[in-house]
Coordinates of C-alpha atoms and ligand atoms in Angstrom, one line a residue:
X148 CA 0.1 -0.1 0.1
X149 CA 1.2 3.5 -0.7
X150 CA 1.2 6.2 1.6
X151 CA 2.3 10.4 1.7
X152 CA 3.5 9.9 5.0
X153 CA 6.6 12.4 5.2
X154 CA 9.1 10.1 6.9
X155 CA 12.4 9.6 5.6
X156 CA 13.7 6.0 5.1
X157 CA 17.4 5.4 4.9
X158 CA 16.8 4.3 1.1
X159 CA 15.2 7.9 0.5
X160 CA 17.8 9.6 2.3
X161 CA 20.3 8.2 0.0
X162 CA 17.7 9.1 -2.8
X163 CA 18.1 12.6 -2.0
X164 CA 21.5 13.2 -1.5
X165 CA 21.8 12.1 -5.3
X166 CA 22.9 15.0 -7.6
X167 CA 19.7 17.2 -8.6
X168 CA 17.8 15.7 -11.6
X169 CA 16.3 18.2 -14.8
X170 CA 12.7 18.2 -14.5
X171 CA 10.8 16.4 -16.9
X172 CA 7.9 18.0 -18.9
X173 CA 4.6 16.8 -18.0
X174 CA 4.9 13.3 -17.9
X175 CA 2.0 10.7 -17.8
X176 CA 2.1 8.4 -14.9
X177 CA 0.3 5.4 -14.4
X178 CA 0.2 4.3 -10.6
X179 CA -1.0 0.6 -9.3
X180 CA -2.1 -0.1 -6.2
X181 CA -4.7 -2.5 -4.7
X182 CA -5.6 0.3 -1.9
X183 CA -7.8 2.6 -3.9
X184 CA -7.0 5.5 -1.4
X185 CA -3.1 5.2 -1.6
X186 CA -3.6 5.3 -5.4
X187 CA -6.0 8.6 -5.1
X188 CA -3.7 10.0 -2.4
X189 CA -0.2 9.9 -4.8
X190 CA -2.7 10.8 -7.9
X191 CA -3.4 13.8 -6.5
X192 CA -0.3 14.9 -4.9
X193 CA 1.8 14.1 -8.0
X194 CA -0.8 16.0 -10.2
X195 CA -0.5 19.2 -8.6
X196 CA 3.3 19.0 -10.2
X197 CA 4.3 18.2 -13.4
X198 CA 2.4 14.8 -13.8
X199 CA -1.2 13.8 -15.6
X200 CA -1.9 10.7 -13.5
X201 CA -4.1 7.6 -13.8
X202 CA -4.9 4.8 -11.4
X203 CA -5.2 0.8 -11.6
X204 CA -5.8 -1.3 -8.9
X205 CA -4.5 -4.4 -10.2
X206 CA -1.8 -5.7 -12.5
X207 CA -4.5 -6.7 -14.8
X208 CA -6.4 -3.3 -14.8
X209 CA -3.1 -1.5 -15.1
X210 CA -2.3 -3.6 -18.4
X211 CA -6.0 -3.1 -20.0
X212 CA -5.2 0.3 -19.4
X213 CA -1.7 0.7 -21.1
X214 CA -3.4 -1.2 -24.0
X215 CA -5.4 1.9 -24.5
X216 CA -3.3 4.6 -23.2
X217 CA 0.5 5.0 -23.4
X218 CA 2.4 6.0 -20.0
X219 CA 5.6 7.4 -19.8
X220 CA 6.2 6.0 -16.1
X221 CA 4.3 3.4 -13.9
X222 CA 4.8 3.5 -9.9
X223 CA 3.5 0.4 -8.6
X224 CA 3.3 -1.5 -5.4
X225 CA 5.0 -4.7 -5.6
X226 CA 2.7 -6.7 -3.1
X227 CA -0.6 -7.0 -4.5
X228 CA -3.1 -9.8 -4.7
X229 CA -3.7 -11.8 -8.2
X230 CA -0.7 -10.2 -10.8
X231 CA 2.2 -9.2 -8.4
X232 CA 4.3 -6.1 -9.0
X233 CA 7.1 -8.2 -10.1
X234 CA 4.8 -10.2 -12.5
X235 CA 3.6 -6.5 -14.3
X236 CA 7.0 -5.2 -14.4
X237 CA 8.1 -8.5 -16.7
X238 CA 4.7 -7.9 -18.9
X239 CA 5.2 -4.2 -19.1
X240 CA 9.3 -4.7 -19.7
X241 CA 8.2 -7.2 -22.3
X242 CA 5.7 -4.7 -24.1
X243 CA 6.9 -1.3 -23.5
X244 CA 10.9 -1.5 -22.4
X245 CA 10.8 2.4 -22.8
X246 CA 8.4 3.0 -20.1
X247 CA 10.0 4.2 -16.4
X248 CA 8.8 1.7 -13.7
X249 CA 9.3 2.6 -9.9
X250 CA 8.4 0.1 -7.5
X251 CA 7.2 0.6 -4.1
X252 CA 8.3 -1.9 -1.4
X253 CA 8.0 -2.3 2.4
X254 CA 10.9 -1.3 4.7
X255 CA 10.9 -5.0 5.7
X256 CA 11.1 -6.0 2.2
X257 CA 14.1 -4.0 0.4
X258 CA 15.8 -7.0 -1.1
X259 CA 12.5 -7.3 -3.2
X260 CA 13.0 -3.8 -4.6
X261 CA 16.7 -4.5 -5.3
X262 CA 15.6 -7.7 -7.2
X263 CA 13.1 -5.9 -9.1
X264 CA 15.6 -3.3 -10.0
X265 CA 17.7 -6.6 -11.4
X266 CA 14.7 -7.3 -13.3
X267 CA 14.3 -4.2 -15.1
X268 CA 12.9 -1.7 -12.6
X269 CA 14.4 1.7 -12.5
X270 CA 14.2 2.6 -9.3
X271 CA 12.5 1.4 -6.1
X272 CA 10.7 3.6 -3.1
X273 CA 10.3 2.5 0.4
X274 CA 7.1 2.5 2.1
X275 CA 5.6 5.0 3.6
X276 CA 6.3 7.1 0.4
X277 CA 7.5 10.5 0.7
X278 CA 5.9 12.6 -2.2
X279 CA 9.0 14.9 -3.1
X280 CA 11.0 11.5 -3.1
X281 CA 8.6 10.1 -5.7
X282 CA 8.6 13.0 -7.8
X283 CA 12.9 13.1 -7.5
X284 CA 12.4 9.3 -8.4
X285 CA 10.1 9.9 -11.4
X286 CA 12.3 12.7 -12.7
X287 CA 15.4 10.7 -12.5
X288 CA 13.8 7.7 -14.3
X289 CA 12.4 9.9 -16.9
X290 CA 15.4 11.6 -17.9
X291 CA 17.2 8.0 -17.7
X292 CA 14.3 6.8 -20.3
X293 CA 14.9 10.1 -22.4
X294 CA 18.9 9.2 -22.4
X295 CA 18.2 5.6 -23.3
X296 CA 15.8 6.6 -26.4
X297 CA 18.5 9.3 -27.5
X298 CA 21.3 6.4 -27.4
X299 CA 18.8 4.0 -29.1
X300 CA 18.2 6.7 -31.7
X301 CA 21.9 7.8 -32.5
X302 CA 22.3 3.9 -32.8
X303 CA 19.7 3.5 -35.3
X304 CA 20.9 6.5 -37.3
X305 CA 24.3 5.3 -37.0
X306 CA 23.1 2.0 -38.8
X307 CA 21.2 3.9 -41.3
X308 CA 24.3 5.9 -41.9
X309 CA 26.3 3.1 -42.3
X310 CA 24.0 1.1 -44.7
X311 CA 24.1 4.2 -46.7
X312 CA 28.0 4.3 -46.9
X313 CA 27.9 0.7 -47.7
X314 CA 25.2 1.4 -50.7
X315 CA 27.4 4.0 -51.9
X316 CA 30.9 2.1 -51.4
X317 CA 29.4 -1.2 -53.5
X318 CA 28.2 1.2 -56.2
X319 CA 31.5 3.0 -56.3
X320 CA 33.0 -1.1 -56.3
X321 CA 31.0 -2.2 -59.2
X322 CA 31.9 1.6 -61.0
X323 CA 35.8 0.1 -60.4
X324 CA 34.8 -3.7 -61.2
X325 CA 33.1 -2.5 -64.6
X326 CA 36.3 -0.6 -65.6
X327 CA 38.0 -3.4 -65.1
X328 CA 36.1 -5.2 -67.2
X329 CA 36.2 -2.8 -69.9
X330 CA 39.7 -2.8 -69.7
X331 CA 40.0 -6.2 -69.9
X332 CA 37.6 -6.0 -73.0
X333 CA 39.9 -3.3 -75.0
X334 CA 42.6 -5.9 -74.0
X335 CA 40.7 -8.5 -76.0
X336 CA 39.9 -6.3 -78.9
X337 CA 43.5 -5.3 -79.2
X338 CA 44.7 -8.9 -79.6
X339 CA 42.0 -9.4 -82.0
X340 CA 42.9 -6.8 -84.0
X341 CA 46.5 -8.1 -83.9
X342 CA 45.1 -11.4 -85.3
X343 CA 42.2 -11.4 -87.4
X344 CA 42.2 -14.8 -88.3
X345 CA 41.0 -15.7 -84.5
X346 CA 38.7 -13.3 -84.2
X347 CA 36.3 -13.9 -81.3
X348 CA 38.5 -16.7 -80.4
X349 CA 39.2 -15.4 -76.9
X350 CA 35.9 -15.0 -76.0
X351 CA 34.7 -18.4 -77.2
X352 CA 37.6 -20.1 -75.3
X353 CA 36.7 -18.3 -72.1
X354 CA 33.0 -19.0 -72.4
X355 CA 33.8 -22.6 -73.3
X356 CA 36.2 -22.9 -70.0
X357 CA 33.4 -21.4 -67.8
X358 CA 31.1 -23.4 -69.0
X359 CA 32.9 -26.5 -68.1
X360 CA 34.6 -24.7 -64.5
X361 CA 30.9 -24.8 -63.9
X362 CA 30.0 -28.4 -64.1
X363 CA 33.2 -29.5 -62.2
X364 CA 31.7 -27.4 -59.5
X365 CA 34.2 -24.6 -58.9
X366 CA 34.2 -21.8 -56.7
X367 CA 32.7 -18.2 -57.9
X368 CA 35.9 -17.0 -57.5
X369 CA 37.8 -19.6 -59.1
X370 CA 35.4 -18.9 -62.1
X371 CA 36.2 -15.1 -62.3
X372 CA 40.2 -16.0 -62.3
X373 CA 39.4 -18.3 -65.1
X374 CA 37.3 -15.6 -67.2
X375 CA 40.3 -13.1 -66.2
X376 CA 42.5 -15.3 -67.3
X377 CA 40.8 -16.9 -70.7
X378 CA 39.8 -13.7 -72.1
X379 CA 43.2 -12.0 -72.4
X380 CA 45.4 -15.4 -72.7
X381 CA 47.0 -14.4 -75.9
X382 CA 48.0 -11.0 -74.9
X383 CA 51.7 -11.7 -75.3
X384 CA 50.9 -12.2 -78.7
X385 CA 50.7 -8.2 -79.0
X386 CA 54.7 -7.8 -78.5
X387 CA 55.3 -10.4 -81.7
X388 CA 56.4 -8.9 -84.7
X389 CA 53.7 -9.8 -87.7
X390 CA 56.4 -11.6 -89.7
X391 CA 56.0 -14.3 -86.9
X392 CA 52.4 -13.5 -85.9
X393 CA 50.6 -13.5 -89.5
X394 CA 53.4 -15.5 -91.4
X395 CA 51.0 -18.0 -93.5
X396 CA 53.7 -21.0 -93.6
X397 CA 55.0 -22.8 -91.0
X398 CA 57.3 -21.3 -88.4
X399 CA 61.1 -22.0 -88.2
X400 CA 62.7 -23.4 -85.2
X401 CA 63.7 -20.0 -84.3
X402 CA 60.6 -18.4 -84.6
X403 CA 58.3 -21.3 -82.9
X404 CA 60.5 -20.6 -79.9
X405 CA 60.0 -16.7 -80.0
X406 CA 56.4 -17.4 -80.6
X407 CA 56.1 -19.7 -77.7
X408 CA 57.6 -16.5 -75.6
X409 CA 54.1 -14.8 -75.9
X410 CA 53.0 -16.9 -73.0
X411 CA 55.8 -15.4 -70.7
X412 CA 55.4 -12.1 -71.9
X413 CA 51.6 -12.2 -71.3
X414 CA 52.5 -13.4 -67.9
X415 CA 55.0 -10.6 -67.2
X416 CA 52.5 -7.9 -68.6
X417 CA 49.5 -8.9 -66.4
X418 CA 51.1 -9.8 -63.3
X419 CA 51.6 -6.1 -62.7
X420 CA 48.1 -5.5 -63.0
X421 CA 46.3 -6.2 -59.6
X422 CA 43.0 -6.9 -60.8
X423 CA 44.5 -9.6 -63.2
X424 CA 47.3 -10.8 -60.9
X425 CA 45.5 -14.0 -59.8
X426 CA 44.6 -14.6 -63.8
X427 CA 48.4 -14.1 -64.5
X428 CA 49.0 -17.5 -63.9
X429 CA 46.6 -19.0 -66.6
X430 CA 48.3 -16.8 -68.8
X431 CA 51.3 -18.4 -68.5
X432 CA 50.7 -22.0 -68.3
X433 CA 47.9 -21.7 -70.9
X434 CA 50.2 -23.8 -73.6
X435 CA 51.4 -26.3 -71.0
X436 CA 50.2 -30.0 -71.5
X437 CA 48.5 -32.5 -69.2
X438 CA 51.4 -35.0 -69.9
X439 CA 54.4 -32.4 -70.1
X440 CA 54.4 -32.0 -73.7
X441 CA 53.7 -28.3 -73.6
X442 CA 55.7 -25.3 -73.0
X443 CA 57.0 -22.8 -71.4
X444 CA 58.0 -24.8 -68.4
X445 CA 56.9 -28.7 -69.5
X446 CA 54.5 -28.9 -66.4
X447 CA 52.8 -32.2 -66.1
X448 CA 48.8 -33.1 -64.4
X449 CA 48.3 -31.0 -61.0
X450 CA 51.1 -29.0 -61.2
X451 CA 49.3 -27.1 -64.1
X452 CA 46.5 -24.8 -62.7
X453 CA 43.1 -26.0 -63.1
X454 CA 42.3 -22.7 -65.1
X455 CA 45.0 -23.9 -67.5
X456 CA 44.1 -27.4 -67.7
X457 CA 40.3 -26.3 -68.4
X458 CA 41.4 -24.0 -70.8
X459 CA 43.5 -26.6 -73.0
X460 CA 40.0 -28.5 -73.9
X461 CA 38.7 -24.9 -74.3
X462 CA 41.2 -23.8 -76.7
X463 CA 41.4 -27.0 -78.9
X464 CA 37.3 -27.1 -79.1
X465 CA 37.5 -23.2 -80.6
X466 CA 40.6 -24.2 -82.9
X467 CA 38.9 -27.1 -84.8
X468 CA 35.6 -25.7 -85.1
X469 CA 36.6 -22.3 -86.1
X470 CA 37.6 -21.3 -89.7
X471 CA 40.9 -20.6 -90.2
X472 CA 43.2 -19.2 -93.0
X473 CA 44.3 -22.4 -94.3
X474 CA 41.0 -24.5 -93.7
X475 CA 37.0 -24.1 -92.9
X476 CA 36.0 -24.8 -89.6
X477 CA 35.3 -28.7 -88.9
X478 CA 32.3 -30.2 -87.3
X479 CA 32.1 -30.2 -83.5
X480 CA 32.2 -34.0 -83.7
X481 CA 35.6 -33.9 -84.5
X482 CA 36.6 -32.1 -81.6
X483 CA 34.7 -34.0 -79.4
X484 CA 36.7 -37.4 -80.8
X485 CA 40.2 -35.2 -80.7
X486 CA 39.3 -34.7 -76.6
X487 CA 38.2 -38.0 -76.1
X488 CA 41.1 -39.5 -77.8
X489 CA 43.5 -37.2 -75.7
X490 CA 42.2 -37.2 -72.6
X491 CA 44.5 -38.4 -70.3
X492 CA 47.5 -37.7 -72.5
X493 CA 47.0 -34.0 -73.2
X494 CA 44.0 -32.9 -71.4
X495 CA 43.0 -33.5 -67.5
X496 CA 40.5 -36.5 -67.7
X497 CA 38.5 -34.6 -64.9
X498 CA 38.2 -31.9 -67.4
X499 CA 37.2 -34.0 -70.2
X500 CA 34.9 -36.0 -68.0
X501 CA 33.2 -32.2 -66.8
X502 CA 33.0 -31.6 -70.6
X503 CA 31.6 -34.7 -71.8
X504 CA 28.9 -34.5 -68.8
X505 CA 27.3 -31.6 -70.4
X506 CA 24.8 -32.2 -73.3
X507 CA 26.4 -31.9 -76.8
X508 CA 24.6 -29.2 -78.0
X509 CA 25.9 -27.1 -75.4
X510 CA 29.2 -26.0 -77.1
X511 CA 27.7 -25.1 -80.7
X512 CA 25.2 -23.0 -78.8
X513 CA 27.9 -21.1 -77.2
X514 CA 29.8 -20.9 -80.1
X515 CA 27.0 -19.4 -82.2
X516 CA 25.8 -17.0 -79.2
X517 CA 29.7 -15.5 -79.3
X518 CA 29.7 -15.3 -83.0
X519 CA 26.9 -12.8 -82.7
X520 CA 27.9 -10.7 -79.8
X521 CA 29.6 -7.5 -80.3
X522 CA 30.5 -6.5 -76.9
X523 CA 31.8 -7.9 -73.6
X524 CA 29.3 -10.2 -72.5
X525 CA 27.2 -9.8 -69.3
X526 CA 28.6 -12.9 -67.4
X527 CA 31.7 -11.1 -67.1
X528 CA 30.2 -8.1 -65.9
X529 CA 28.5 -10.1 -63.3
X530 CA 31.7 -11.5 -61.9
X531 CA 31.1 -15.1 -62.8
X532 CA 29.4 -17.9 -64.8
X533 CA 25.9 -18.0 -63.4
X534 CA 24.0 -16.7 -66.2
X535 CA 26.2 -18.9 -69.1
X536 CA 23.5 -21.2 -70.0
X537 CA 20.8 -18.4 -70.3
X538 CA 22.7 -15.2 -71.4
Ligands
LIG711 FE1 48.4 -18.9 -76.9

């Protein structure tokens, strides 16, 4: 039961000894006590100051009232029949954590007050209550709640700011990525200009390789590295003299050695470009052969990066099925036979297995699509091979 007796308890004295608090603007208070007279009296005293008060004679009535009417603070007797003050506290905290909640307890039950504070009460008052102390405690609790709300508002604002900045960063990164892709496209176009006989070759082997990489279950990061390496794989040819690159007849032994250097030249060029650094290894090893018969270093099997092992199959497929200065394109069936026959010798059997696991129509379909494409394909813009089958 609440009372307005002007008796100072030890807890009350401690309360008055605390620093003065900022007075709150008119606040809406709910007084909950099973004693109607105590409720009324405290409501009357508080209403004479800065508070607009309502009363409830039980926890259940208090909850009904709170459903219809928001309150800034609740002063609640702990010891009530039916729903206790602790039970009401738990329910109010669940529904409205921003409401200030003061509990009133008897002098012989201070522990209950402390327990209530551990359970979320903002303060406890020892009965009989001193009106000034209740008012001071209410102001203090309301001020604390306002600060908590300000902190929460600031936190939410910060989260919004972080989300906004993250969006801006992502947009900027997309722009950077796009500029990388444009650079790659320019490199590919330069290679094609240099060697018109193999126009579109870079783009097609890139698509073939990505399709195999997808069938092998490689990661998105590996897809990207393969794409970044396969597209400019012959970039080193830019350094070859026309007399060798465009020579219609067979190369001499010396010219062949010179020609083979394009893999190393391409590697040296590309490894210095940060966004292509991972792809540089594919460029250096794109003429290695599974059995060690390739160049530059005669690497064998797993010594050759998986991207380059995949590339070998893609390169063979395109070489056989594209027009060359000295012959027309051959049927895809011819390429399938070569890949099947040379699997385990020139080509990684895991790669050829992935190759043949896909419908045969996959490869001519990709080749036809790439013949029609005039700009960098969207799969490269999206950074993976996810749209290979549908673009
Ligand atoms: Fe090459």
